[in-house]
JSON list of C-alpha atoms in Angstrom, two decimals:
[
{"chain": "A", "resi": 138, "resn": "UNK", "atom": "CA", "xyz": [66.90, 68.71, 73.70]},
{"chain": "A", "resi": 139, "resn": "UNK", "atom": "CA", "xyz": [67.48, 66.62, 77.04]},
{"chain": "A", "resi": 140, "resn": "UNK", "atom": "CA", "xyz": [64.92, 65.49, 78.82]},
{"chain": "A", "resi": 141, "resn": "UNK", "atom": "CA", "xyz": [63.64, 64.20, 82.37]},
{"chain": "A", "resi": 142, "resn": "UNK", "atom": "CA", "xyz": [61.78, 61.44, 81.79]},
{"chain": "A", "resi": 143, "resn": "UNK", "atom": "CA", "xyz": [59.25, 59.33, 83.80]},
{"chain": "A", "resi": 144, "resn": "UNK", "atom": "CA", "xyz": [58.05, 55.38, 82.61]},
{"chain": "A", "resi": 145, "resn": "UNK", "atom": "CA", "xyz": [54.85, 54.57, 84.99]},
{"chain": "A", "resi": 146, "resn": "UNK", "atom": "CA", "xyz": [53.83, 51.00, 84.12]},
{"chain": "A", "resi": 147, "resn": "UNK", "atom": "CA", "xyz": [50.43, 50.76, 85.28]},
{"chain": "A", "resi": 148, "resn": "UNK", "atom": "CA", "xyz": [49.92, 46.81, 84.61]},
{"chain": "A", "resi": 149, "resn": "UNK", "atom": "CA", "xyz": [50.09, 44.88, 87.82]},
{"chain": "A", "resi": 150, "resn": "UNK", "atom": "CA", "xyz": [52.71, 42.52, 86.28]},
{"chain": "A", "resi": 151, "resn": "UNK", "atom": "CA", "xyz": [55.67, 43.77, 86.44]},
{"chain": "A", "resi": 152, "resn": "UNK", "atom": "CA", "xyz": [56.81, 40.68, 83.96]},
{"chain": "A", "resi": 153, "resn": "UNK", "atom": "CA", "xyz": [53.83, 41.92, 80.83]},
{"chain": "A", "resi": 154, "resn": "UNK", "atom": "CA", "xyz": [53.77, 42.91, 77.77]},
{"chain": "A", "resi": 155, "resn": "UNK", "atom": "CA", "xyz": [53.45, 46.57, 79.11]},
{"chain": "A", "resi": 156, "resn": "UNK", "atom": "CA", "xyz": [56.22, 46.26, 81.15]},
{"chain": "A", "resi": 157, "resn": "UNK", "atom": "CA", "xyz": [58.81, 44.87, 78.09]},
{"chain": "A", "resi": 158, "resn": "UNK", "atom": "CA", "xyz": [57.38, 47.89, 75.96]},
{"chain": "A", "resi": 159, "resn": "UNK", "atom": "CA", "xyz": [57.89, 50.71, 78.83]},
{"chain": "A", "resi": 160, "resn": "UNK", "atom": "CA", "xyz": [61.47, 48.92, 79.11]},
{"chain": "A", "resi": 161, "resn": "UNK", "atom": "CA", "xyz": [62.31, 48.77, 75.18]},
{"chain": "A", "resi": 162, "resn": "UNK", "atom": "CA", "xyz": [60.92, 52.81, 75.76]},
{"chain": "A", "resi": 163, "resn": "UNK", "atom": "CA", "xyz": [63.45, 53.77, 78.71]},
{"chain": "A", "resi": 164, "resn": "UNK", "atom": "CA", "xyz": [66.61, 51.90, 76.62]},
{"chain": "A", "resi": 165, "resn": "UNK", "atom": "CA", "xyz": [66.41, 54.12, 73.87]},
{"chain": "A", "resi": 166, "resn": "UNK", "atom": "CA", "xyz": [65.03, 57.28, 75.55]},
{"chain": "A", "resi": 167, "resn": "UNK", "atom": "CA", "xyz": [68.09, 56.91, 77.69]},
{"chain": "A", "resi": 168, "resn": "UNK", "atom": "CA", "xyz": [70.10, 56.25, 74.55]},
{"chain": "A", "resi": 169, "resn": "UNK", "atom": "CA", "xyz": [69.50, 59.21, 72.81]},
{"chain": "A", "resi": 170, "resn": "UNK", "atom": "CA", "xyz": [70.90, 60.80, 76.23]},
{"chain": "A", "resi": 171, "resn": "UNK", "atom": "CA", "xyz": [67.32, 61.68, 78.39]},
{"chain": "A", "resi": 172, "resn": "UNK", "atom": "CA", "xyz": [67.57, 61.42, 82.12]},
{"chain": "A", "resi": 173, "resn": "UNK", "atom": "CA", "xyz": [64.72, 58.14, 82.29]},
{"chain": "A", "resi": 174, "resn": "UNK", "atom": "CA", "xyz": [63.49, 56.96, 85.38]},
{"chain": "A", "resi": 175, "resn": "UNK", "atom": "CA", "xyz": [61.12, 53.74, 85.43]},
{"chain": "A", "resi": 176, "resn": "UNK", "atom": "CA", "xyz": [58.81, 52.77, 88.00]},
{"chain": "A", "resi": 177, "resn": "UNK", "atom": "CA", "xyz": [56.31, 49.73, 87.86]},
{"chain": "A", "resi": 178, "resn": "UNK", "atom": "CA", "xyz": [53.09, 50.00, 90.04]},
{"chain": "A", "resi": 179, "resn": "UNK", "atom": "CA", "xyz": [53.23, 46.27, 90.12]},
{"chain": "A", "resi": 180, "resn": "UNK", "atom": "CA", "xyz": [56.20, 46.33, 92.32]},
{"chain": "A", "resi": 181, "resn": "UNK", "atom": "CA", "xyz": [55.56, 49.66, 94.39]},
{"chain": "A", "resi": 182, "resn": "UNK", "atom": "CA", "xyz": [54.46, 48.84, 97.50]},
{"chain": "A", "resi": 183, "resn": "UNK", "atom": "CA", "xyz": [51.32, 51.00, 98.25]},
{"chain": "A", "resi": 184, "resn": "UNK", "atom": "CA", "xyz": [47.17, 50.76, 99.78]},
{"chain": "A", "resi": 185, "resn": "UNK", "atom": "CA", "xyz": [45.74, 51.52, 96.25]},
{"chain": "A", "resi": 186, "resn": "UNK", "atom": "CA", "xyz": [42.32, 52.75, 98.14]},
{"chain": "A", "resi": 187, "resn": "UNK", "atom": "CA", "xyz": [42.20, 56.40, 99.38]},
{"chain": "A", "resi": 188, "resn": "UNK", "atom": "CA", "xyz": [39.98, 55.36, 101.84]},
{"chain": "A", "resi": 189, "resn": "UNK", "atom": "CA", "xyz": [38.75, 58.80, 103.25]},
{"chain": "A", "resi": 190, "resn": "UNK", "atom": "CA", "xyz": [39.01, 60.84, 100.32]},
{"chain": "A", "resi": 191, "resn": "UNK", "atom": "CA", "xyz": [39.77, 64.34, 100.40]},
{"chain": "A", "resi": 192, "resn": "UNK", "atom": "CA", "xyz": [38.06, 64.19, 103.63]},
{"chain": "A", "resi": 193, "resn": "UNK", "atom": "CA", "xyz": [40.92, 62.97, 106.06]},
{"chain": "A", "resi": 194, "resn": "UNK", "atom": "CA", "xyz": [44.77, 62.89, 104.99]},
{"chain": "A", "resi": 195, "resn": "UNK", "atom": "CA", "xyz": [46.41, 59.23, 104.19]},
{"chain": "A", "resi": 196, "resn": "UNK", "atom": "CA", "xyz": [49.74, 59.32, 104.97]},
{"chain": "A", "resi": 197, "resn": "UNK", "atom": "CA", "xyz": [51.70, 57.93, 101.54]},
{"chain": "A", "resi": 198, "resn": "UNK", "atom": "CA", "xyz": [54.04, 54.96, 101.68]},
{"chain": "A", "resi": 199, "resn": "UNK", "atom": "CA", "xyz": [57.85, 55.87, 100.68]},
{"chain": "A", "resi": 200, "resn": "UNK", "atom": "CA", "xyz": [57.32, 54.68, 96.98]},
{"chain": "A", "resi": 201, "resn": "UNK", "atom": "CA", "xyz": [54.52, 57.03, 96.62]},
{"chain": "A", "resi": 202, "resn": "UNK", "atom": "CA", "xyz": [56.55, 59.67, 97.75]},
{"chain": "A", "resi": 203, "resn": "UNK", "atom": "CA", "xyz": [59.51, 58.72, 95.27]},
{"chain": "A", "resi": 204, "resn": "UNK", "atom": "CA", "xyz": [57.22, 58.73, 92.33]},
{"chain": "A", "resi": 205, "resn": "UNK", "atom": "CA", "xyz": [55.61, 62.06, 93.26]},
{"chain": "A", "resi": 206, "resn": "UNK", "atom": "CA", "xyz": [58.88, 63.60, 93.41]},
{"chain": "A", "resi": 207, "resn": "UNK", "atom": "CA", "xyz": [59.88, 62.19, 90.38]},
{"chain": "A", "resi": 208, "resn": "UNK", "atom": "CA", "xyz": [57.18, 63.28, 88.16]},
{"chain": "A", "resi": 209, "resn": "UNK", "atom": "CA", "xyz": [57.36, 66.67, 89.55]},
{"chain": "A", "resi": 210, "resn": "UNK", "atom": "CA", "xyz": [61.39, 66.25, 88.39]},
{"chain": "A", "resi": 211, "resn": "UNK", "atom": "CA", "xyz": [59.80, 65.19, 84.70]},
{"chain": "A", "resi": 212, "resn": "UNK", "atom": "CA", "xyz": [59.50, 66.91, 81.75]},
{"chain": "A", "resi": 213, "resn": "UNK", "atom": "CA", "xyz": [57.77, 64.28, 79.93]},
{"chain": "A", "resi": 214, "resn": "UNK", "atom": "CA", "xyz": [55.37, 61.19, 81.43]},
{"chain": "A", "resi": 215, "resn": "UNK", "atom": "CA", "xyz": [54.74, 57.82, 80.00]},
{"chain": "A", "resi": 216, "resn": "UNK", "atom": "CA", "xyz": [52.12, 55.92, 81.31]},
{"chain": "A", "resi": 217, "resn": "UNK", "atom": "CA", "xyz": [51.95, 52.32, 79.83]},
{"chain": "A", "resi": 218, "resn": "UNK", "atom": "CA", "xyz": [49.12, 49.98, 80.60]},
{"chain": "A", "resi": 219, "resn": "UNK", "atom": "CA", "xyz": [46.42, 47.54, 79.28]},
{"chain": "A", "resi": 220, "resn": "UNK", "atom": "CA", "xyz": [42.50, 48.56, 78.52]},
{"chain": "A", "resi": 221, "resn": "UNK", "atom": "CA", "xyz": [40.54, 46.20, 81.00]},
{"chain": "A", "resi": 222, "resn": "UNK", "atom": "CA", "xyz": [36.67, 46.67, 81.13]},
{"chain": "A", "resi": 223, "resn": "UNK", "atom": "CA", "xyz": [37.10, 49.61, 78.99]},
{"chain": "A", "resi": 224, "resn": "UNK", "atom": "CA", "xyz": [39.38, 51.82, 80.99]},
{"chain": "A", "resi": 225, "resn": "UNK", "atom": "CA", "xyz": [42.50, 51.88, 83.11]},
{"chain": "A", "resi": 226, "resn": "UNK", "atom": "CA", "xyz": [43.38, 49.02, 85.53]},
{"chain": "A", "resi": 227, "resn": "UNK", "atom": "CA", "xyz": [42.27, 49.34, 89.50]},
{"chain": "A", "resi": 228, "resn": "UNK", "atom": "CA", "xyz": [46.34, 49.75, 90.38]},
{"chain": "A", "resi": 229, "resn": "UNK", "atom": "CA", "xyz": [46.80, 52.58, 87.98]},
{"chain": "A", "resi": 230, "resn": "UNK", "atom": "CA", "xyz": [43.31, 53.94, 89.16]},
{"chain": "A", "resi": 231, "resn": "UNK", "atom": "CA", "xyz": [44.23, 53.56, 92.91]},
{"chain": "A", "resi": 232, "resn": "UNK", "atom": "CA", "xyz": [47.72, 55.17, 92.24]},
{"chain": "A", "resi": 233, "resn": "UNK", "atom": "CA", "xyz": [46.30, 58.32, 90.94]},
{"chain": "A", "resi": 234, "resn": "UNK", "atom": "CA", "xyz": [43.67, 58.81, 93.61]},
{"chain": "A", "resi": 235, "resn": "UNK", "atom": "CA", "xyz": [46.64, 58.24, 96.16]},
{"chain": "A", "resi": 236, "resn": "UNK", "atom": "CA", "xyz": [49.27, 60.77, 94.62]},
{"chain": "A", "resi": 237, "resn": "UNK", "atom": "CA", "xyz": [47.33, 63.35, 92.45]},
{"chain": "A", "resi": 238, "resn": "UNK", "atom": "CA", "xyz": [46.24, 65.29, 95.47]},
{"chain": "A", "resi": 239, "resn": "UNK", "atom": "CA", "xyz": [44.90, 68.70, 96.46]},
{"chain": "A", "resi": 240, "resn": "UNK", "atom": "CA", "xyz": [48.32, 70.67, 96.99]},
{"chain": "A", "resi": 241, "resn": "UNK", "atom": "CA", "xyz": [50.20, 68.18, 94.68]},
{"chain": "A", "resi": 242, "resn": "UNK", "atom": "CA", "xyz": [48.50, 67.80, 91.07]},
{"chain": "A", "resi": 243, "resn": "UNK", "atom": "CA", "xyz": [45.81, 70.85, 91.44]},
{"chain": "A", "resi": 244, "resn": "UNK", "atom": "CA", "xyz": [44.25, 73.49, 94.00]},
{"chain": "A", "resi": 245, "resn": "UNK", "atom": "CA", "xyz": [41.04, 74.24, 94.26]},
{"chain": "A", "resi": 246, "resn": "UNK", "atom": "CA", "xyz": [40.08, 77.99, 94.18]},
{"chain": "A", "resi": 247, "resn": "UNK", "atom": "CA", "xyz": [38.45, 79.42, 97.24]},
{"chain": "A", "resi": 248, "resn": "UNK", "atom": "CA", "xyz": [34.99, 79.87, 96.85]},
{"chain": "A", "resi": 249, "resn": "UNK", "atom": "CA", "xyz": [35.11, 78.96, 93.29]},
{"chain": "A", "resi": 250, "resn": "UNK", "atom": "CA", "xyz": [34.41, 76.12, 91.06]},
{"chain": "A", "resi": 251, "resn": "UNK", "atom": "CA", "xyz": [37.73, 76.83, 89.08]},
{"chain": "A", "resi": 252, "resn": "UNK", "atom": "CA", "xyz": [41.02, 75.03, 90.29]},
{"chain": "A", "resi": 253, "resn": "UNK", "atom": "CA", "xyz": [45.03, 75.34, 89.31]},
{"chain": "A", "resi": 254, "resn": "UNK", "atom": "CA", "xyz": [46.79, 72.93, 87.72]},
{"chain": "A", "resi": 255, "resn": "UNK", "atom": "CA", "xyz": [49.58, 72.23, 89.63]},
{"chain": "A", "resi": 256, "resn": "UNK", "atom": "CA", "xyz": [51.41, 69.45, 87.09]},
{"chain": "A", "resi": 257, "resn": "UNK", "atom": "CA", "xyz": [51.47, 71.96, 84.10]},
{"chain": "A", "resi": 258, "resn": "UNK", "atom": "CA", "xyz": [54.72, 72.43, 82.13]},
{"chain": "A", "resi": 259, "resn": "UNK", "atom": "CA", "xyz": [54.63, 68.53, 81.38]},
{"chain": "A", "resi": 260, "resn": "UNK", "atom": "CA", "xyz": [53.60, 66.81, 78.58]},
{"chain": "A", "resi": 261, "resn": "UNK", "atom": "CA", "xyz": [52.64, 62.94, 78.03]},
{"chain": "A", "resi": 262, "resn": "UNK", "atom": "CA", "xyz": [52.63, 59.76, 76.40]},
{"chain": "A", "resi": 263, "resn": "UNK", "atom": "CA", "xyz": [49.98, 56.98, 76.76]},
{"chain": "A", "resi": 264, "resn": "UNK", "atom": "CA", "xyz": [51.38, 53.65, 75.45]},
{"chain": "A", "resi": 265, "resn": "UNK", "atom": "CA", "xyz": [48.26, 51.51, 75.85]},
{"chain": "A", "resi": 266, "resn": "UNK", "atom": "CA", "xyz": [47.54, 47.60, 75.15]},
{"chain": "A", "resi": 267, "resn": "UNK", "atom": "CA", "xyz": [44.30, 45.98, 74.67]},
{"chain": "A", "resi": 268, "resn": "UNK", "atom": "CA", "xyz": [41.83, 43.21, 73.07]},
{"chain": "A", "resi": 269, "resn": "UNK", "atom": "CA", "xyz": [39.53, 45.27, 71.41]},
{"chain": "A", "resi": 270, "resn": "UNK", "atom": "CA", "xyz": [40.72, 46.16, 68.37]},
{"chain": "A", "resi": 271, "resn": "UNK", "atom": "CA", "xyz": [41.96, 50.32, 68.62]},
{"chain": "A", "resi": 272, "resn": "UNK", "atom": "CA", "xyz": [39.49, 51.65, 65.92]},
{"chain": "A", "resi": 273, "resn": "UNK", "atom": "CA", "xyz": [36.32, 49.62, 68.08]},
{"chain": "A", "resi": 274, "resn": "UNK", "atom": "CA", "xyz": [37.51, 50.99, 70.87]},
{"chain": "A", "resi": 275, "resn": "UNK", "atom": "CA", "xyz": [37.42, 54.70, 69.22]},
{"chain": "A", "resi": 276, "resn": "UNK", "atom": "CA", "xyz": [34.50, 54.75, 67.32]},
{"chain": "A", "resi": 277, "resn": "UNK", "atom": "CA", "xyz": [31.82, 51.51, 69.28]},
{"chain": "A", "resi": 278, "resn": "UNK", "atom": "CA", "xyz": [32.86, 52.38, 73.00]},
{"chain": "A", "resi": 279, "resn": "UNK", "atom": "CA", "xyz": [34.20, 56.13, 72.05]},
{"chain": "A", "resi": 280, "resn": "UNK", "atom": "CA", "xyz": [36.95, 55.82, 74.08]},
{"chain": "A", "resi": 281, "resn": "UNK", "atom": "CA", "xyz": [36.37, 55.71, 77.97]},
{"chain": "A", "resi": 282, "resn": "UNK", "atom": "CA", "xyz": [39.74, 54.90, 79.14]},
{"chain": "A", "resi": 283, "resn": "UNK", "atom": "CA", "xyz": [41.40, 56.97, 76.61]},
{"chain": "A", "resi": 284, "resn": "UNK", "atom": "CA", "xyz": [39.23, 60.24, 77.85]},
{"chain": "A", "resi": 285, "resn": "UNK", "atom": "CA", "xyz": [40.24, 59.51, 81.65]},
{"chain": "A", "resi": 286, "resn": "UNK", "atom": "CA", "xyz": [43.78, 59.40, 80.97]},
{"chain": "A", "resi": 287, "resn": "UNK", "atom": "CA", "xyz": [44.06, 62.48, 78.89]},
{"chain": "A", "resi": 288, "resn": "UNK", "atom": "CA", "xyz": [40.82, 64.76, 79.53]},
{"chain": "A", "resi": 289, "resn": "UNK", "atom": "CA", "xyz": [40.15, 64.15, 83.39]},
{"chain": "A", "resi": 290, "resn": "UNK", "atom": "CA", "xyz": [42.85, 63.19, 84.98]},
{"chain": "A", "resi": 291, "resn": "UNK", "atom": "CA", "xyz": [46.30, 64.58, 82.76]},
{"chain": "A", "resi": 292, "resn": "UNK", "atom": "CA", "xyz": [44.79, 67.87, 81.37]},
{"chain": "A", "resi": 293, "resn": "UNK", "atom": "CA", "xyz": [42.71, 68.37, 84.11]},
{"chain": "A", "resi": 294, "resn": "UNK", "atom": "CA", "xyz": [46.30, 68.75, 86.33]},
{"chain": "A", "resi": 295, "resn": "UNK", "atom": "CA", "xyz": [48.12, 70.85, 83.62]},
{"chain": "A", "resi": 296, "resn": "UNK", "atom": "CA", "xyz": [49.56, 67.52, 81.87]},
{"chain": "A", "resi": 297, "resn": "UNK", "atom": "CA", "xyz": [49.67, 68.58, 77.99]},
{"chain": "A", "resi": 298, "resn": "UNK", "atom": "CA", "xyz": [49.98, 67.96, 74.99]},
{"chain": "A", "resi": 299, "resn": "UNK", "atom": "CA", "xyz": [49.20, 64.18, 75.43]},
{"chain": "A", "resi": 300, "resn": "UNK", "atom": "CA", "xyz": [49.91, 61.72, 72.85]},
{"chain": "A", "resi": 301, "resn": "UNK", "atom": "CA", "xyz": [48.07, 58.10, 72.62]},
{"chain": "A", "resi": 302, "resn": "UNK", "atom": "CA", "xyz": [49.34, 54.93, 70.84]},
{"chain": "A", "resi": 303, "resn": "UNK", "atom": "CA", "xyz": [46.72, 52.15, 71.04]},
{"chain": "A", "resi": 304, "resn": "UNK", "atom": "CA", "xyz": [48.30, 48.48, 70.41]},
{"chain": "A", "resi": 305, "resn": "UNK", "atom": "CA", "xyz": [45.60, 45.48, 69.58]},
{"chain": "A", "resi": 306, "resn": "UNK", "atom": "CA", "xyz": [44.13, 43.48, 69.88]},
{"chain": "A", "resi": 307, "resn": "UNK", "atom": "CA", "xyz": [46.70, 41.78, 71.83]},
{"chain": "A", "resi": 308, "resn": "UNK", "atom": "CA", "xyz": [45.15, 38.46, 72.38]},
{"chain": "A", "resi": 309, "resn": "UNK", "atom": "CA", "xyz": [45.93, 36.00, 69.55]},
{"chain": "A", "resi": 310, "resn": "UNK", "atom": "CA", "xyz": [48.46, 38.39, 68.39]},
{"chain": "A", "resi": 311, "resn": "UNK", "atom": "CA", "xyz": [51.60, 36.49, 66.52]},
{"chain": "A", "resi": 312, "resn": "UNK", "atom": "CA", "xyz": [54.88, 37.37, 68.33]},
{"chain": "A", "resi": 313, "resn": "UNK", "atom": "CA", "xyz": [55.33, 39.40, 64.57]},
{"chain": "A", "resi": 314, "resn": "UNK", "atom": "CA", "xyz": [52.49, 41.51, 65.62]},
{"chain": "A", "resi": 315, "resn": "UNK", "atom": "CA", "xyz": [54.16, 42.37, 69.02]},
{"chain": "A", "resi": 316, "resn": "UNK", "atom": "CA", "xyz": [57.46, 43.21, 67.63]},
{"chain": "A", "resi": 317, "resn": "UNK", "atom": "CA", "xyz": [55.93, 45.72, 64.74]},
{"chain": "A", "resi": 318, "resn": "UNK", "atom": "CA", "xyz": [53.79, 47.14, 68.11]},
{"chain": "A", "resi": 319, "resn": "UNK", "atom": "CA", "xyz": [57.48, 47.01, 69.68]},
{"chain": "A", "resi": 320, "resn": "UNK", "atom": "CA", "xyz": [59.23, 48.85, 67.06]},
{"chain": "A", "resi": 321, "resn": "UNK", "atom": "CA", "xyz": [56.55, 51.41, 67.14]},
{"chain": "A", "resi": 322, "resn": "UNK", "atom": "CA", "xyz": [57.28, 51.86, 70.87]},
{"chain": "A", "resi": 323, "resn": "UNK", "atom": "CA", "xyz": [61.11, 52.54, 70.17]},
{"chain": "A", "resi": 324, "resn": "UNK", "atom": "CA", "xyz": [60.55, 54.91, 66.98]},
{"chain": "A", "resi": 325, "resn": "UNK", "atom": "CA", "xyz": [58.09, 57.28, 69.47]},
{"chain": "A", "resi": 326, "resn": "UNK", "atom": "CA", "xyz": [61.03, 56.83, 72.04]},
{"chain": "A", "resi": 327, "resn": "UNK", "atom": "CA", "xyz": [63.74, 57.88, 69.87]},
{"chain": "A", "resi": 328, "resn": "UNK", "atom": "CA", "xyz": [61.68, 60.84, 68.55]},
{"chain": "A", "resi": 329, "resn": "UNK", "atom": "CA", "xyz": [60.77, 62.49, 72.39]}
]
């Protein structure tokens, strides 16, 4: 079944690791004949800081805009970024405070503490990178960046089911290691 698919890379460099895995991702996504769309948050020109909060509207720059249209165009998200301090980097943190507004990614209920989640209908893919090793991460630190992705900001908009594929520890890794994390990034592509 065809799909509309959306690559966020949430790594600042737009020349990483992340960024060669969410572009081995799009060629054979788009191979297997989905509609893929790739954006890179390193190159998006945006104010990551939502500097009133919900308090006082910020208008968003044009690339903000063309993402949010395109992920409302998705079927399926990928998000692919590194684990720094434990949890998503500042960009990828500032980019979701900018576009996953009130009115846009959920509604809050009058005079209630429930809300609607305005992204549902969409499901997701986490491709994340990191140092730690993935089963420290899971079962020392439990997971911080991993929950934030998929519990409070995805499902909390509608985004499910989310799948997560952890890659590390990258530092010191041989370039064998990257190609087997590589070739695990294609076979998930080619099954979407």
């Amino acid at each position: 079944m065809k799909k509309n698919i959306v690559v966020i890379v949430g790594h600042p460099d737009s020349n990483s690791y992340c960024a060669s895995l969410a572009e081995n991702y799009v060629k054979v996504a788009a191979e297997k004949g989905h509609d893929v769309k790739l954006f890179k948050l390193g190159d998006a020109n945006f104010d990551p800081i939502l500097h009133h909060g919900h308090n006082q509207r910020q208008e968003l720059e044009p690339d903000l805009v063309t993402i949010r249209e395109a992920i409302l165009w998705a079927s399926h998200l990928v998000f692919v970024y590194p684990i720094w301090w434990g949890s998503i980097p500042a960009l990828l943190k500032g980019f979701f405070d900018r576009t996953f507004l009130p009115g846009y990614a959920f509604s809050y209920r009058k005079n209630s503490v429930w809300w609607d989640r305005l992204l549902a209908g969409r499901s997701a893919h986490l491709i994340v990178t990191m140092d730690t090793p993935p089963w420290y991460y899971r079962w020392i630190y439990k997971m911080p960046g991993h929950n934030q992705m998929k519990i409070t900001i995805l499902e909390w908009c509608g985004i499910k089911p989310i799948k997560i594929s952890s890659f590390g520890p990258l530092r010191g890794s041989s370039p064998e290691q990257r190609e087997k994390w590589t070739q695990a990034v294609i076979k998930h592509a080619r099954k979407v």
